[in-house]
Coordinates of C-alpha atoms in Angstrom, one line a residue:
M1 CA -47.2 -89.3 -30.4
N2 CA -50.0 -88.0 -28.3
K3 CA -52.4 -90.4 -30.0
D4 CA -50.0 -93.3 -29.1
K5 CA -50.0 -92.2 -25.5
L6 CA -53.8 -91.9 -25.4
T7 CA -54.1 -95.4 -27.0
Q8 CA -51.7 -96.8 -24.5
N9 CA -53.5 -95.2 -21.5
S10 CA -56.8 -96.4 -22.8
G11 CA -55.4 -100.0 -23.1
S12 CA -54.0 -99.7 -19.5
D13 CA -57.4 -98.5 -18.2
K14 CA -59.2 -101.3 -19.9
F15 CA -56.8 -103.8 -18.5
Y16 CA -57.1 -102.3 -15.0
K17 CA -60.9 -102.3 -15.1
G18 CA -60.9 -105.9 -16.4
F19 CA -58.7 -106.9 -13.5
I20 CA -60.9 -105.2 -11.0
Y21 CA -64.0 -106.9 -12.4
V22 CA -62.3 -110.3 -12.2
V23 CA -61.3 -109.7 -8.6
L24 CA -64.8 -108.5 -7.6
I25 CA -66.4 -111.5 -9.3
A26 CA -64.0 -113.9 -7.6
L27 CA -64.8 -112.3 -4.2
A28 CA -68.5 -112.5 -4.9
V29 CA -68.3 -116.2 -5.8
I30 CA -66.2 -116.9 -2.7
I31 CA -68.8 -115.2 -0.5
I32 CA -72.0 -116.3 -2.2
V33 CA -71.2 -120.0 -2.8
P34 CA -70.8 -121.0 0.9
V35 CA -74.0 -119.1 1.8
L36 CA -76.0 -120.8 -1.0
W37 CA -74.4 -124.2 0.0
A38 CA -75.5 -123.7 3.6
F39 CA -79.1 -122.8 2.5
M40 CA -79.2 -125.9 0.3
S41 CA -77.8 -128.1 3.0
S42 CA -80.4 -126.9 5.5
I43 CA -83.3 -128.4 3.4
K44 CA -81.6 -131.7 2.8
Q45 CA -82.4 -134.9 4.7
D46 CA -79.5 -136.5 6.5
G47 CA -79.2 -139.4 4.0
E48 CA -78.4 -137.0 1.2
F49 CA -75.2 -135.9 2.9
Y50 CA -73.6 -139.3 2.3
G51 CA -73.6 -138.7 -1.5
S52 CA -72.0 -135.7 -3.3
P53 CA -71.9 -132.7 -1.0
W54 CA -72.6 -130.4 -4.0
A55 CA -75.7 -132.3 -5.2
L56 CA -78.9 -130.3 -5.2
P57 CA -81.5 -131.3 -2.6
E58 CA -84.0 -134.0 -3.6
G59 CA -86.7 -131.9 -2.1
I60 CA -87.5 -129.2 0.5
Y61 CA -87.2 -130.8 3.9
L62 CA -88.3 -128.0 6.4
Q63 CA -88.4 -130.4 9.3
N64 CA -84.7 -129.5 9.9
F65 CA -85.8 -126.0 10.9
A66 CA -88.5 -127.3 13.2
D67 CA -86.0 -129.6 14.9
A68 CA -83.4 -126.9 15.2
W69 CA -85.9 -124.5 16.6
L70 CA -87.5 -126.8 19.1
K71 CA -85.3 -129.9 19.8
A72 CA -82.0 -127.9 19.7
K73 CA -83.6 -125.0 21.5
M74 CA -82.4 -122.5 18.8
G75 CA -85.7 -120.7 19.2
S76 CA -85.0 -119.7 22.8
Y77 CA -81.4 -118.9 21.9
M78 CA -82.6 -116.6 19.2
L79 CA -85.0 -114.8 21.6
N80 CA -82.1 -114.3 23.9
S81 CA -79.9 -112.9 21.1
V82 CA -82.7 -110.6 20.0
A83 CA -83.2 -109.3 23.5
V84 CA -79.5 -108.7 24.2
T85 CA -78.9 -107.1 20.7
A86 CA -81.9 -104.8 21.0
M87 CA -81.0 -103.7 24.6
A88 CA -77.3 -103.2 23.7
L89 CA -78.1 -101.1 20.6
G90 CA -80.6 -99.0 22.6
L91 CA -78.1 -98.3 25.3
L92 CA -75.3 -97.7 22.8
L93 CA -77.3 -95.1 20.8
A94 CA -78.7 -93.4 23.8
I95 CA -75.1 -92.8 25.1
A96 CA -73.0 -92.5 22.0
L97 CA -75.1 -90.1 19.9
P98 CA -75.3 -87.3 22.5
A99 CA -71.6 -87.9 23.5
S100 CA -70.5 -87.7 19.8
Y101 CA -72.5 -84.6 19.2
V102 CA -71.1 -82.8 22.2
L103 CA -67.5 -83.9 21.7
S104 CA -67.6 -82.9 18.0
R105 CA -69.6 -79.7 18.0
F106 CA -68.6 -78.0 21.3
K107 CA -65.4 -76.8 22.8
F108 CA -65.1 -77.0 26.6
K109 CA -62.6 -77.8 29.3
G110 CA -61.7 -81.4 29.1
N111 CA -62.9 -81.9 25.5
G112 CA -59.4 -83.0 24.3
F113 CA -59.0 -85.4 27.3
W114 CA -62.3 -87.2 26.7
N115 CA -61.7 -87.4 23.0
M116 CA -58.3 -89.0 23.7
M117 CA -59.8 -91.4 26.2
F118 CA -62.5 -92.6 23.8
M119 CA -59.9 -93.0 21.0
A120 CA -57.7 -95.0 23.4
G121 CA -60.7 -97.4 23.8
L122 CA -60.4 -98.4 20.2
F123 CA -57.2 -100.3 21.1
I124 CA -58.8 -102.4 23.8
N125 CA -60.1 -105.8 22.7
V126 CA -62.9 -106.9 25.1
N127 CA -61.9 -110.6 24.5
Y128 CA -58.6 -109.9 26.3
I129 CA -60.4 -108.5 29.4
V130 CA -63.3 -110.9 29.5
V131 CA -61.8 -112.8 32.4
P132 CA -61.4 -109.7 34.7
I133 CA -65.0 -108.8 33.7
F134 CA -66.2 -112.2 34.7
L135 CA -64.3 -112.1 38.0
M136 CA -65.7 -108.6 38.8
L137 CA -69.3 -109.7 38.2
N138 CA -68.7 -113.0 40.1
N139 CA -67.4 -111.1 43.1
G140 CA -70.3 -108.6 42.8
D141 CA -72.7 -111.6 42.8
K142 CA -71.2 -112.8 46.1
V143 CA -72.1 -109.4 47.7
V144 CA -75.5 -109.4 46.1
R145 CA -76.2 -112.9 47.2
S146 CA -75.4 -112.0 50.8
I147 CA -78.0 -109.1 50.6
F148 CA -80.8 -110.4 48.4
G149 CA -80.2 -114.2 48.6
H150 CA -79.5 -114.8 44.9
P151 CA -77.1 -113.5 42.3
I152 CA -78.2 -111.1 39.6
L153 CA -75.0 -110.0 37.7
L154 CA -74.1 -113.3 35.9
N155 CA -76.6 -115.0 33.7
N156 CA -78.3 -111.6 33.2
L157 CA -79.1 -110.6 29.6
F158 CA -79.2 -106.9 30.6
I159 CA -75.7 -107.0 32.1
L160 CA -74.4 -108.6 28.9
A161 CA -76.1 -105.9 26.9
I162 CA -74.3 -103.3 29.0
V163 CA -71.0 -105.0 28.4
Y164 CA -71.7 -105.1 24.6
A165 CA -72.6 -101.4 24.5
S166 CA -69.5 -100.5 26.5
M167 CA -67.2 -102.5 24.2
S168 CA -68.6 -100.7 21.1
L169 CA -68.8 -97.2 22.6
S170 CA -65.4 -96.0 21.5
F171 CA -65.8 -97.1 17.9
T172 CA -69.3 -95.6 17.6
I173 CA -68.3 -92.2 19.1
Y174 CA -65.3 -92.1 16.8
L175 CA -67.4 -92.8 13.7
M176 CA -70.3 -90.5 14.6
S177 CA -67.9 -87.7 15.8
G178 CA -66.2 -87.7 12.4
Y179 CA -69.6 -87.3 10.7
F180 CA -70.9 -84.6 13.0
K181 CA -67.8 -82.6 12.5
S182 CA -68.4 -82.5 8.7
L183 CA -71.9 -80.8 9.1
P184 CA -72.0 -77.0 8.6
K185 CA -72.5 -74.9 11.7
E186 CA -75.2 -72.9 9.8
Y187 CA -77.9 -75.5 10.7
E188 CA -77.4 -75.0 14.4
E189 CA -77.3 -71.3 14.0
A190 CA -80.6 -71.3 12.1
A191 CA -82.1 -73.6 14.8
S192 CA -80.8 -71.2 17.5
V193 CA -82.4 -68.2 15.8
D194 CA -85.7 -70.2 15.8
G195 CA -85.4 -70.6 19.6
A196 CA -84.3 -74.2 19.7
G197 CA -82.1 -75.4 22.5
Y198 CA -79.2 -77.7 22.3
F199 CA -81.2 -80.9 22.9
R200 CA -83.9 -79.9 20.5
T201 CA -81.3 -79.0 17.8
M202 CA -79.6 -82.3 18.3
V203 CA -82.8 -84.4 18.0
Q204 CA -84.7 -82.4 15.4
V205 CA -81.9 -81.0 13.2
I206 CA -78.7 -83.0 13.5
M207 CA -80.0 -86.5 14.0
P208 CA -82.2 -86.6 10.9
M209 CA -79.3 -85.3 8.8
A210 CA -77.1 -88.0 10.3
K211 CA -79.6 -90.8 9.6
P212 CA -77.4 -92.7 7.0
S213 CA -74.4 -92.6 9.4
I214 CA -76.6 -93.8 12.3
V215 CA -77.9 -96.7 10.1
T216 CA -74.3 -97.6 9.4
V217 CA -73.4 -97.6 13.1
I218 CA -76.5 -99.8 13.8
L219 CA -75.6 -102.3 11.2
F220 CA -72.0 -102.7 12.2
N221 CA -72.8 -103.0 15.9
F222 CA -75.7 -105.4 15.2
L223 CA -73.4 -107.7 13.4
S224 CA -70.9 -107.4 16.2
F225 CA -73.5 -108.1 18.9
W226 CA -75.4 -110.8 17.0
N227 CA -72.3 -112.9 16.2
E228 CA -70.4 -112.4 19.5
Y229 CA -69.4 -115.6 21.1
I230 CA -66.7 -115.4 23.8
V231 CA -68.2 -112.8 26.1
S232 CA -71.6 -114.3 25.9
M233 CA -70.3 -117.8 26.7
T234 CA -68.4 -116.5 29.7
L235 CA -71.1 -114.2 31.2
L236 CA -74.0 -116.5 30.6
P237 CA -72.9 -120.0 31.7
K238 CA -76.4 -121.3 32.4
P239 CA -78.0 -123.2 29.4
G240 CA -81.3 -121.2 29.5
F241 CA -79.5 -117.9 28.9
K242 CA -77.3 -118.8 26.0
T243 CA -77.3 -116.6 22.9
L244 CA -77.6 -117.9 19.3
P245 CA -73.9 -118.2 18.4
V246 CA -73.2 -120.1 21.7
G247 CA -76.2 -122.4 21.1
L248 CA -75.0 -123.0 17.5
M249 CA -71.6 -124.0 18.7
N250 CA -73.1 -126.4 21.2
L251 CA -75.3 -127.8 18.5
M252 CA -72.3 -128.4 16.2
A253 CA -70.5 -130.1 19.1
A254 CA -73.5 -132.3 19.8
Q255 CA -73.8 -133.3 16.1
K256 CA -70.4 -135.0 16.1
S257 CA -72.1 -138.0 17.6
A258 CA -75.7 -137.5 16.5
V259 CA -74.8 -136.9 12.8
E260 CA -77.9 -134.8 12.1
Y261 CA -76.4 -132.5 9.5
G262 CA -79.6 -131.0 8.2
Q263 CA -80.5 -129.8 11.7
M264 CA -77.0 -128.3 12.1
Y265 CA -77.2 -126.4 8.9
A266 CA -80.7 -125.2 9.7
G267 CA -79.3 -123.7 12.9
L268 CA -76.5 -122.1 10.9
V269 CA -79.1 -120.5 8.5
L270 CA -81.1 -119.2 11.5
V271 CA -77.9 -117.4 12.7
M272 CA -77.2 -115.9 9.2
L273 CA -80.7 -115.0 8.1
P274 CA -81.4 -111.9 10.3
T275 CA -78.1 -110.3 9.3
L276 CA -78.7 -111.0 5.6
I277 CA -82.2 -109.5 5.8
L278 CA -81.0 -106.5 7.7
Y279 CA -78.2 -105.8 5.2
I280 CA -80.6 -106.1 2.3
L281 CA -83.0 -103.6 4.0
V282 CA -80.4 -101.0 4.8
Q283 CA -77.9 -101.5 1.9
K284 CA -78.7 -98.1 0.3
K285 CA -78.5 -96.2 3.6
L286 CA -75.3 -98.1 4.5
T287 CA -73.6 -96.9 1.3
Q288 CA -74.7 -93.3 1.9
G289 CA -73.5 -93.4 5.5
M290 CA -70.0 -94.6 4.4
T291 CA -69.6 -91.8 1.8
M292 CA -71.7 -88.8 2.8
G293 CA -69.3 -87.8 5.7
G294 CA -66.5 -87.1 3.2
L295 CA -68.8 -85.1 0.9
K296 CA -70.1 -82.6 3.4
G297 CA -68.7 -79.1 3.1

């Protein structure tokens, strides 16, 4: 009877594993096929789109990328996105990492209150408050214009970076605090015996240990900042300050009459390529960062 149960359990396990593999393969196909199709479409000439949409390119037409980069100004949009994303990540890490370390490793008056406030920030969607943010900056610009003669808050990449960093602060502190709490206290005690202060302990001991988790935070927030559309469109109304997602949407809207599909898909690839490259580079660290926090004793 035991043998029958073992055989039945073995058959159930095989069925379950087979089902999981089928689901994973289906998900992989659903994700990979549109990406490959976009890459293939980006090197097609416009005339090829009037045939079968699934036909392979007749050749490699790289002029689409040149046209998207120069004519559609995707190059300047990409530079704006790189600048905003880099500044936002720098500000976010400079604020969130020390805050996470202090909130998770020290007990002080007000600790519970600040933890509660940051957790409450997880339920605030910045897209719902983008209009008040715009009005606040616009009113601030009126005051600034009366003093300096020109506005500086709207159409300012650094201000947008501050908004981006602020909207991701709660999530980052929540994620990093959970990881820091899992680290044994013995590391800090050993550093204290060696004469290290709090700041030195954080930078030289805790941060290197938290590198996989920090990489995870960087990747998640990079994807959020790089692909963000609504806030960027609202706070950067002038064409010269637009970021890549806004520029791509404008390009797609313009293509409704121009019918330059190759240029449009080349712009889409320019948006996707940095995220794909970054994910490939940090995939191992990302996996470690998502699992190590639960394995620390």
